[in-house]
Tab-separated table of C-alpha atoms in Angstrom:
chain	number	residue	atom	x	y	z
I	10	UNK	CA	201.213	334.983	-42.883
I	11	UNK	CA	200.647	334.525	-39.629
I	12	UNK	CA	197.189	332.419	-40.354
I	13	UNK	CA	199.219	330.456	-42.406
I	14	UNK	CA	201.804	329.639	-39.861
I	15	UNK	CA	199.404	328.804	-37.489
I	16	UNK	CA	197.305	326.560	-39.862
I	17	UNK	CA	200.953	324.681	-40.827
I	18	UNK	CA	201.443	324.041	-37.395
I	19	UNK	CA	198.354	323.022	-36.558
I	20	UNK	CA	198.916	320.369	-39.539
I	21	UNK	CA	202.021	319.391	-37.994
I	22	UNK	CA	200.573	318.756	-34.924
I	23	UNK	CA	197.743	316.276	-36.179
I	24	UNK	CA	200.738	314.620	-38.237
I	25	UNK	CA	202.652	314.259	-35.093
I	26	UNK	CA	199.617	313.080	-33.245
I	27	UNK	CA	199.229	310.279	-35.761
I	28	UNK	CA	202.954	308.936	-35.876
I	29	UNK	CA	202.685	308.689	-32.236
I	30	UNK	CA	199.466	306.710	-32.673
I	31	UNK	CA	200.819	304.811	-35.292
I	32	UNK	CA	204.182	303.769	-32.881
I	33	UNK	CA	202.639	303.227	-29.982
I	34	UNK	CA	199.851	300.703	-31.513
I	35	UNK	CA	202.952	298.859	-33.197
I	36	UNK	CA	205.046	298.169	-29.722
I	37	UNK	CA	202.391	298.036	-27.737
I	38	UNK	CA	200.337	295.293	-26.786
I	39	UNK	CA	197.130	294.079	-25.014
I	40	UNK	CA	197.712	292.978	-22.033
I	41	UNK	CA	194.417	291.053	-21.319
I	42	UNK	CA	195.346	287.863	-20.140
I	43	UNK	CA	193.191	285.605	-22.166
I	44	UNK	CA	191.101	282.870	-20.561
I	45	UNK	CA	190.730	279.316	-21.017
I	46	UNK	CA	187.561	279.755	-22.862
I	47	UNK	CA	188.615	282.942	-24.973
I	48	UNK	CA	191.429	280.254	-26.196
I	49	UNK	CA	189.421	278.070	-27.234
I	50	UNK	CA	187.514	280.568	-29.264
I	51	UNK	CA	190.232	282.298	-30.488
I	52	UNK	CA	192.197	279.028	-31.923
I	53	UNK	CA	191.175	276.132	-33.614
I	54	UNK	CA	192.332	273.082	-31.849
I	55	UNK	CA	190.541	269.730	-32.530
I	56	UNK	CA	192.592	267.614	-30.373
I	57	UNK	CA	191.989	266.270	-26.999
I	58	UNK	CA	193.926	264.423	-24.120
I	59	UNK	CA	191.835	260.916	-24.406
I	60	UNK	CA	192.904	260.083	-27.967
I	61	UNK	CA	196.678	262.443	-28.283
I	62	UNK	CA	199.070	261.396	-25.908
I	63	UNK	CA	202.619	262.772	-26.698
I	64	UNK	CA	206.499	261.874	-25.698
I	65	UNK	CA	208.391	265.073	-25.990
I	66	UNK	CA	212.050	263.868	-26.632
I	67	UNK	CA	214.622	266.809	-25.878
I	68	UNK	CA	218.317	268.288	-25.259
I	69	UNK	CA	216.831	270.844	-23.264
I	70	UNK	CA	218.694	273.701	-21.693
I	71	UNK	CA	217.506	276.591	-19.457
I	72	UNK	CA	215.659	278.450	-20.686
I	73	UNK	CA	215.893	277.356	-24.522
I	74	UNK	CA	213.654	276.221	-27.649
I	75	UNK	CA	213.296	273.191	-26.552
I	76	UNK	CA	212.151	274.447	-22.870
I	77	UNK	CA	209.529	276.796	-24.988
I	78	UNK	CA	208.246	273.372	-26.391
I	79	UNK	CA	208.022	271.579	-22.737
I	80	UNK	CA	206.107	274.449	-21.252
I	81	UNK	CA	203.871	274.814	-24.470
I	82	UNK	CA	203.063	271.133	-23.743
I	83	UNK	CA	202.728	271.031	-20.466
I	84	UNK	CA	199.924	274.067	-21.208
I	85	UNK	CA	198.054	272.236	-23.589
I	86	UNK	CA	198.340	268.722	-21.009
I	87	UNK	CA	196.786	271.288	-18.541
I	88	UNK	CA	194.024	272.605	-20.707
I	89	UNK	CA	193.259	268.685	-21.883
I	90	UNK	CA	194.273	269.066	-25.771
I	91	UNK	CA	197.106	266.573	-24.872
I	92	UNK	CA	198.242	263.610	-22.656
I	93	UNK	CA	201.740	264.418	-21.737
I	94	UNK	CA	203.214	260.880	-20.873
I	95	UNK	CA	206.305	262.011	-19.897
I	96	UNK	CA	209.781	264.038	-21.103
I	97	UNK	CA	213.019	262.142	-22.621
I	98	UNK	CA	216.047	263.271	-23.074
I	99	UNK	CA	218.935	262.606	-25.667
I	100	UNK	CA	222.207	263.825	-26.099
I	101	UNK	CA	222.808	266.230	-28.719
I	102	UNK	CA	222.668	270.538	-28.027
I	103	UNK	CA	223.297	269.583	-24.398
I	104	UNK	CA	224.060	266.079	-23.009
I	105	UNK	CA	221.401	263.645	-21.694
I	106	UNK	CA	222.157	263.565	-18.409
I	107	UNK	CA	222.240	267.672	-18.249
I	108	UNK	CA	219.089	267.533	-20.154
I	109	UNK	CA	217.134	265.542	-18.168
I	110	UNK	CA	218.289	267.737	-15.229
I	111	UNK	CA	216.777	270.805	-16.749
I	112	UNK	CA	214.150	269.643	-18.054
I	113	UNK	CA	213.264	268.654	-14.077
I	114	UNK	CA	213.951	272.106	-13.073
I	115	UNK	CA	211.640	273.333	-15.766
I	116	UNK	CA	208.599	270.900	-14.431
I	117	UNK	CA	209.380	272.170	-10.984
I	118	UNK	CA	209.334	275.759	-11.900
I	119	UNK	CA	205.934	275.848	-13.116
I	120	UNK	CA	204.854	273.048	-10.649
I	121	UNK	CA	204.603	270.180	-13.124
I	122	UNK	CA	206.635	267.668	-11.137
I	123	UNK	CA	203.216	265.015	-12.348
I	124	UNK	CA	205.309	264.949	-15.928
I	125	UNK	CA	207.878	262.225	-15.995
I	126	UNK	CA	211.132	262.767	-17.498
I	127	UNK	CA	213.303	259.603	-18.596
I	128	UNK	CA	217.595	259.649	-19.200
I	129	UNK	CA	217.692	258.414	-22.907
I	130	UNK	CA	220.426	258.048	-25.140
I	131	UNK	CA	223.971	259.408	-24.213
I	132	UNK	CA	225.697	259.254	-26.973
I	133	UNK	CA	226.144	258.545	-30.841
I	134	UNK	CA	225.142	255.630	-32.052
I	135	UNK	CA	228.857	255.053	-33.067
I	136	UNK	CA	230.513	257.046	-30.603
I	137	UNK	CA	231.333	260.664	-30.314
I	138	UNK	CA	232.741	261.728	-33.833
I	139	UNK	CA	236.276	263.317	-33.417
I	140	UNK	CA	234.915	266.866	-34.044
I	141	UNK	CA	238.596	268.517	-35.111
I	142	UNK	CA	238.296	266.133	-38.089
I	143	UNK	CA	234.923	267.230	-38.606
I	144	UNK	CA	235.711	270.966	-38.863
I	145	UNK	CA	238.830	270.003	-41.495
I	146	UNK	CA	236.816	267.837	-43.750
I	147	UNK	CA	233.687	269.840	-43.634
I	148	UNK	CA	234.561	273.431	-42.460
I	149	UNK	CA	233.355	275.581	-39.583
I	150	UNK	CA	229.687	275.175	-37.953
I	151	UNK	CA	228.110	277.907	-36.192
I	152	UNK	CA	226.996	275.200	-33.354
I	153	UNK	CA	228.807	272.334	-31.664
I	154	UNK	CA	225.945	271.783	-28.897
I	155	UNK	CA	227.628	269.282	-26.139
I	156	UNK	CA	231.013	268.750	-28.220
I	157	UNK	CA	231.789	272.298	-27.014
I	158	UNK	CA	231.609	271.001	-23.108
I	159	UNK	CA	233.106	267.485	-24.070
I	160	UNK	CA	236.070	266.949	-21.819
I	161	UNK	CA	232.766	267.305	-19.246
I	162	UNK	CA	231.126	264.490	-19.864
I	163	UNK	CA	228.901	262.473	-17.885
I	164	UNK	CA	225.915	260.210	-17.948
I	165	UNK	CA	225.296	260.304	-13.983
I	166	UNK	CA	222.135	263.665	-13.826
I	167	UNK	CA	223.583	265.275	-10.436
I	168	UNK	CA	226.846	265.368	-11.663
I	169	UNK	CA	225.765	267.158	-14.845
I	170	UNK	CA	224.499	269.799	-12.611
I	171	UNK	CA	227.569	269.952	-10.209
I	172	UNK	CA	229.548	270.797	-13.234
I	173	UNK	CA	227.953	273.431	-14.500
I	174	UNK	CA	226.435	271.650	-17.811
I	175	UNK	CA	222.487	272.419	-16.954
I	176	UNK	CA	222.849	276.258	-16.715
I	177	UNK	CA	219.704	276.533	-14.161
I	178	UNK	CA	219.370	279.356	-12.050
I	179	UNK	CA	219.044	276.725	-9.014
I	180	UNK	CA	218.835	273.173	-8.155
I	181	UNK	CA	216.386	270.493	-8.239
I	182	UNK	CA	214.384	269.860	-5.068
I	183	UNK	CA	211.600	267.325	-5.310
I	184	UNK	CA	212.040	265.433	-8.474
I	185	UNK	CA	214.565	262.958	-10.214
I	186	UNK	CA	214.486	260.817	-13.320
I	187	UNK	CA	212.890	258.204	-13.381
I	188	UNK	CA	214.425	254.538	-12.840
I	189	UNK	CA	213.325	253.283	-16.425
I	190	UNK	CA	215.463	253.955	-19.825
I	191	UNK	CA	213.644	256.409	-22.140
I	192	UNK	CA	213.910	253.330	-24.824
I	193	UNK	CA	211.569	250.873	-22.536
I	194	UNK	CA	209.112	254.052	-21.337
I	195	UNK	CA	208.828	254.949	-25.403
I	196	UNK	CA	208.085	251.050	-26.138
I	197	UNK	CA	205.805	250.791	-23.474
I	198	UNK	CA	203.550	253.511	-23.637
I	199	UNK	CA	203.476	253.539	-27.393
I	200	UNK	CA	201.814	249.590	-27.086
I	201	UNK	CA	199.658	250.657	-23.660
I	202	UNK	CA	198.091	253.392	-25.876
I	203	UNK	CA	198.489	252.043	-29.496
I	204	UNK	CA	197.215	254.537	-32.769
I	205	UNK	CA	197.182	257.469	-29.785
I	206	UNK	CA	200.834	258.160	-29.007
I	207	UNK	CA	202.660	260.944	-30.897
I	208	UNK	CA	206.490	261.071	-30.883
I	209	UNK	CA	207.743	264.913	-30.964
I	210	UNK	CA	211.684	265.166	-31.557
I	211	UNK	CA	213.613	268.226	-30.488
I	212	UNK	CA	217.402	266.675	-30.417
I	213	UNK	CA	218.916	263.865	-32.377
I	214	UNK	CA	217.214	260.837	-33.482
I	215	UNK	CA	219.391	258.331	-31.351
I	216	UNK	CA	217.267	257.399	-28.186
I	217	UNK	CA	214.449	257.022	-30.612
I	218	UNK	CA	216.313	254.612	-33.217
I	219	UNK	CA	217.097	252.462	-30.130
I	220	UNK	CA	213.821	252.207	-29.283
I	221	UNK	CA	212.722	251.242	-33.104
I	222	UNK	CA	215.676	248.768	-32.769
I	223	UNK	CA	214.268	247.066	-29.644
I	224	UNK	CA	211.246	246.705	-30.672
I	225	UNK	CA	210.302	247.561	-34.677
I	226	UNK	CA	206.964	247.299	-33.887
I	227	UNK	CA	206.211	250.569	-31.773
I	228	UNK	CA	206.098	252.406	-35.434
I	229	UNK	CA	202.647	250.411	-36.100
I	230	UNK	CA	201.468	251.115	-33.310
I	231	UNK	CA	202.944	255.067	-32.836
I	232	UNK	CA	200.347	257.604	-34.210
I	233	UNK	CA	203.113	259.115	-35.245
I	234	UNK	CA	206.125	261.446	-35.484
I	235	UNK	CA	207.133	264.989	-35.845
I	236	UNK	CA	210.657	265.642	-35.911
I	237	UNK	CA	212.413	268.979	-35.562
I	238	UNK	CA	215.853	268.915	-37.829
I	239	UNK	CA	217.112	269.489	-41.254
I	240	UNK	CA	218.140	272.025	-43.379
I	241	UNK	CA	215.951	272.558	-47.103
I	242	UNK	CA	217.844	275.225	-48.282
I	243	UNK	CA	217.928	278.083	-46.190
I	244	UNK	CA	221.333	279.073	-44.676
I	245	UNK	CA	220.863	279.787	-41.271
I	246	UNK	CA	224.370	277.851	-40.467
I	247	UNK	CA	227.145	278.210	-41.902
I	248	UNK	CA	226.775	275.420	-44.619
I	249	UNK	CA	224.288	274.645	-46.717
I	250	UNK	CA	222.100	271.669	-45.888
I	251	UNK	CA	223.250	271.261	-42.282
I	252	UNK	CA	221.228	271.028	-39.341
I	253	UNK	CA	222.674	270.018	-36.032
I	254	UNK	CA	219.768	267.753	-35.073
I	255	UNK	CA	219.953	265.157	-37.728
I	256	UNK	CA	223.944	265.764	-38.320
I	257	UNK	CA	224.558	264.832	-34.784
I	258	UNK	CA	223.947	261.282	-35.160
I	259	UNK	CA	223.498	260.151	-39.307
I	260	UNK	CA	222.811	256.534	-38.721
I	261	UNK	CA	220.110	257.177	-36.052
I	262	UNK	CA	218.411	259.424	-38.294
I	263	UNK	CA	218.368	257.250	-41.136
I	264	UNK	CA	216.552	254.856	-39.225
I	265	UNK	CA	214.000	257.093	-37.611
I	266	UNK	CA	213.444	258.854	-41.519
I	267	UNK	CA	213.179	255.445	-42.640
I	268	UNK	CA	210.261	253.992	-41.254
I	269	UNK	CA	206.769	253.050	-42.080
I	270	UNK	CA	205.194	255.798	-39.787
I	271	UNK	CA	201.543	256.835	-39.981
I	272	UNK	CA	201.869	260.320	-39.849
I	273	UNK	CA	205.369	261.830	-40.593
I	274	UNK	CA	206.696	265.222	-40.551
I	275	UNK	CA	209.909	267.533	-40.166
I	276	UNK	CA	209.570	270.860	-39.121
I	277	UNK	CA	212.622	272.101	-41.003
I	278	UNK	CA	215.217	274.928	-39.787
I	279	UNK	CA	214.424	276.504	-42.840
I	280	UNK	CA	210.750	277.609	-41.017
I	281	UNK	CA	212.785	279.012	-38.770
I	282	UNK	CA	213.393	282.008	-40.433
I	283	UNK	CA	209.866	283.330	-40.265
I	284	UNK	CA	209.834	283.452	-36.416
I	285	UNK	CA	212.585	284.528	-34.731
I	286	UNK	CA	212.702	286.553	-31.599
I	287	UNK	CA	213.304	290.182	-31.738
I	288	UNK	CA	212.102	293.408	-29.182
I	289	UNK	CA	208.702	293.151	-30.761
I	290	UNK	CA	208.045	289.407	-29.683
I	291	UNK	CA	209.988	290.073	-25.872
I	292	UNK	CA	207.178	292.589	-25.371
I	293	UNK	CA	204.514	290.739	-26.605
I	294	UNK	CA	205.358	287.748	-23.890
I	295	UNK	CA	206.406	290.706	-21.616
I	296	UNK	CA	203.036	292.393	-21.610
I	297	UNK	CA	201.222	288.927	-20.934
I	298	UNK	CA	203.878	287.729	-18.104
I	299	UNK	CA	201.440	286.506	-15.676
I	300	UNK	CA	202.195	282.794	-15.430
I	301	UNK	CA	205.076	280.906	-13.834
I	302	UNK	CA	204.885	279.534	-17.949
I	303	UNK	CA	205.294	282.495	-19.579
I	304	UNK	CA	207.708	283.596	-16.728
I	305	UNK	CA	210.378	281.253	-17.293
I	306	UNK	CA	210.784	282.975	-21.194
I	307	UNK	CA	210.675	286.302	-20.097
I	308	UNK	CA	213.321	286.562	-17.201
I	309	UNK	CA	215.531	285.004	-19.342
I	310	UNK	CA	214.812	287.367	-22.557
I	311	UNK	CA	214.776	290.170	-20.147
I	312	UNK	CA	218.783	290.654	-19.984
I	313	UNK	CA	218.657	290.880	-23.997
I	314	UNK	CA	215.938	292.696	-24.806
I	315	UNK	CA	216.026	294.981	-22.269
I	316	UNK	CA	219.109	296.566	-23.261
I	317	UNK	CA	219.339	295.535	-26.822
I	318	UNK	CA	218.982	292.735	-29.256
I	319	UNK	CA	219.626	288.928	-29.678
I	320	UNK	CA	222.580	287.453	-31.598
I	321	UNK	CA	221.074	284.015	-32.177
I	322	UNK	CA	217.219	284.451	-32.221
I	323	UNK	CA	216.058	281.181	-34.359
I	324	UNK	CA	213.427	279.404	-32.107
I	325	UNK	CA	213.181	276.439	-33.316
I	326	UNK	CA	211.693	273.841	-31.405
I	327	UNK	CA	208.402	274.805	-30.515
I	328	UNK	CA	207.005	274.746	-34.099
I	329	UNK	CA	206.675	270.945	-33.524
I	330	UNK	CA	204.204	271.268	-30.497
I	331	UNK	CA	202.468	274.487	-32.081
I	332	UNK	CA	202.187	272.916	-35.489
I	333	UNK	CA	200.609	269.781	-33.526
I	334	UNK	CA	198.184	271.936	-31.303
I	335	UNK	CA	197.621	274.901	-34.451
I	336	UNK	CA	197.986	273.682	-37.932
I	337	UNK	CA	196.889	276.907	-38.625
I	338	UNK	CA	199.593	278.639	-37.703
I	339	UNK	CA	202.198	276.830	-40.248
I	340	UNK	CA	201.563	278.686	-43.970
I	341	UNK	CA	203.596	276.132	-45.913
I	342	UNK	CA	204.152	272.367	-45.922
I	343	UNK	CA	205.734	270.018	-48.761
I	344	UNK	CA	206.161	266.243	-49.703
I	345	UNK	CA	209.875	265.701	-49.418
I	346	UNK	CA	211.871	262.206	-48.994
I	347	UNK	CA	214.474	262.525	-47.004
I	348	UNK	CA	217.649	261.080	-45.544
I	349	UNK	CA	220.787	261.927	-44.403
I	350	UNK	CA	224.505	261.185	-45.902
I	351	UNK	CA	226.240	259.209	-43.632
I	352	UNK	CA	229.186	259.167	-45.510
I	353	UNK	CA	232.449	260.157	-44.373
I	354	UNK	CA	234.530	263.338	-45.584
I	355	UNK	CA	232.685	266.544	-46.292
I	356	UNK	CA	229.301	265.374	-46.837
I	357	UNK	CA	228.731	263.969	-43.453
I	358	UNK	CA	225.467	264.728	-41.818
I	359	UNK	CA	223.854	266.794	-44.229
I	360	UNK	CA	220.375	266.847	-45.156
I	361	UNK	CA	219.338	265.129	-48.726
I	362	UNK	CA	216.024	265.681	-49.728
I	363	UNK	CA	213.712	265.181	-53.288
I	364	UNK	CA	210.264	265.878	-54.448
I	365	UNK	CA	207.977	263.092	-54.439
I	366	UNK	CA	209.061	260.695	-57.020
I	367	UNK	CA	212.499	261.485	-57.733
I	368	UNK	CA	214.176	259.935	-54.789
I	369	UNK	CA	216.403	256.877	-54.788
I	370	UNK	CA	214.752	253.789	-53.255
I	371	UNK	CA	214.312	253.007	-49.439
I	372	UNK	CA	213.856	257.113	-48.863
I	373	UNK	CA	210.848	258.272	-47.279
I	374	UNK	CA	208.431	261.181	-47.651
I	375	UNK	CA	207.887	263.323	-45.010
I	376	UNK	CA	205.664	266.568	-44.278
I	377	UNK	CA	208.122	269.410	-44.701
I	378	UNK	CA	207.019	272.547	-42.724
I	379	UNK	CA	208.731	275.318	-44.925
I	380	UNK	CA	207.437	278.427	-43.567
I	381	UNK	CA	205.081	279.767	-40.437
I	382	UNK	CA	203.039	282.508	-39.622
I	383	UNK	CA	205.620	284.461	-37.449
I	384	UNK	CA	202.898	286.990	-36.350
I	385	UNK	CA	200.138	283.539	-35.654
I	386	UNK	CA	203.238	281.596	-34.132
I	387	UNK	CA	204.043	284.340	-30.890
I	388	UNK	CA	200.949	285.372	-30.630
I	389	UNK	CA	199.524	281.909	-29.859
I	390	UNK	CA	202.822	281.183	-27.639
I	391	UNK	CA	202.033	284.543	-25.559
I	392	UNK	CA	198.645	283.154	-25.219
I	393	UNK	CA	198.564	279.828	-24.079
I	394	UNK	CA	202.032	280.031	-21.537
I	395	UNK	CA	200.152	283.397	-20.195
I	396	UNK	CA	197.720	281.419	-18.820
I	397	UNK	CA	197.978	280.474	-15.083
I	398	UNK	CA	195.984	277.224	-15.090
């Protein structure tokens, strides 16, 4: 009996051995910091700075998606797979001017004041929408972005920061905007480097349609656009088919969806749902938190995840910049055309897409990214923002 007790106990011990193993090798991670080189090696990025210069429109906050997109960019600018031209903001999750100020706080935090950022758009096309009719004739949305800090308003940058619409843990020392509108920089740059300049989206469409309605040709000349916004059937909101981005402003979207670009694709909300943050993904970027980058995403994660988990934890935006850099990393992609309704009552703003060949005339097709590579999609955003360069 007593062999047998100490055999079973024995057994238990190797058992218990091999859960712990098994635990520890899922939450932790390596915390090499990888090199330029081992990057390179490790993922399969064909691009370079002299023939991909981008524009990274925004709505940026501190720290959110769209400030995971700026610093994946401004990684990739650093490491010469991209020509950052500059930053613009639009009004949409936050308002322009606010925008713009954070995304200068972000440049100076990781000591990229060298990236321009431009004030674009401040507004709807038509106006602000009277957003208590909105929520009769279409019902509740989880997500009002600058309509829920309205009676703030303001297009002037310092004043956006004075009253409290940036959320930045400090001020901006040795940077501003600079003295030319978003619409002219776009217009310019697109003709100074024509075929090479790639328009990435992370807000509404509006600062963009002004530019197309300036001056229709920069889509000849644009190499093209990827746009983050609308909603393919997944209900991450609380309606089917909406998507803040492209409801914000209907009309500007419809323009932007409308034209003859080169290269054209959404990365849909609907992808969303394959990489969200959790505890797992805080201590992956935790374990490689070696960069000023990388920083910036885990001090602000750390008040979460350090005591429990996220409410909201879609991430968005920075599947446009990865899916530029890493194809790879995106694990389905479909021909859609899409617009949006513009119509009023309880259709407004919502997504309408078809498969190629059953759309009405005048709608586009656009690459739809569907679904990522979760796993591919942190694990390459640990990597490059880990890097001090």
């Amino acid at each position: 009996m007593e062999v047998k007790k100490r055999i079973a106990a024995s057994l238990m011990a190797i058992i218990m051995m091999f859960l712990l193993s098994a635990c520890s090798a899922v939450t932790n991670h390596d915390s090499h910091v990888i090199t330029a080189e081992e990057f390179r090696e490790k993922w399969d990025i064909s691009r370079t700075a002299e023939h991909n210069k981008v524009i990274m429109d925004v709505d940026a906050m501190y720290v959110n998606d769209d400030a995971y997109a700026i610093l994946i960019a401004a990684q990739a600018d650093a490491l010469g797979y991209i020509d950052l031209l500059g930053i613009t903001s639009t009004t949409g999750n936050a308002f322009s001017s606010a925008s713009a100020y954070s995304a200068l706080y972000i440049l100076e935090a990781i000591g990229r004041t060298d990236i321009p950022v431009y004030l674009g758009a401040s507004m709807p096309r038509n106006g602000f929408v009277d957003i208590e009719k909105i929520k009769k004739e279409c019902g509740i949305f989880r997500w009002y972005g600058c309509y829920a800090s309205i009676d703030l308003y303001t297009e002037d940058v310092n004043e956006a920061y004075e009253r409290g619409l940036c959320k930045v843990p400090g001020t901006v020392k040795n940077s501003a905007v600079m003295d030319e509108s978003a619409v002219d920089f776009i217009i310019e740059q697109v003709h100074k480097y024509p075929g090479e300049v790639t328009l990435i989206t992370l807000s509404s469409l509006t600062t963009i349609s002004l530019a197309i309605e300036k001056d229709p040709t920069i889509v000849d000349d644009a190499a093209g656009i990827i746009i983050m916004g609308g909603d393919f059937g997944m209900r991450i909101d609380s309606g089917r088919d909406y998507e803040f981005n492209l409801w914000f402003d209907p009309e500007a979207s419809n323009i932007v969806l409308s034209a003859p670009w080169k290269e054209r694709v959404i990365a849909s909300s609907d992808a969303a749902e394959f990489c969200k943050r959790n505890k797992g993904v805080y201590e992956l970027l935790k374990s490689k938190n070696t960069s000023a980058v990388i920083g910036c995403i885990v001090d602000t994660l750390a008040p979460i995840y350090e005591v429990g988990e996220e409410d909201h934890p879609y991430c968005w935006d920075p599947m446009t910049i990865v899916y530029f850099l890493c194809p790879d990393v995106i694990t389905r992609i479909e021909p859609r055309a899409v617009c949006v309704d513009e119509r009023e009552g309880m259709t407004y703003g919502l997504t309408r897409d078809w498969f190629s060949g059953f759309q009405p005339d005048g709608v586009d097709i656009f690459d739809v990214i569907l679904e990522c590579d979760g796993t591919a999609f942190w694990e390459f955003i640990s990597d490059i923002c880990s890097m001090d360069i």
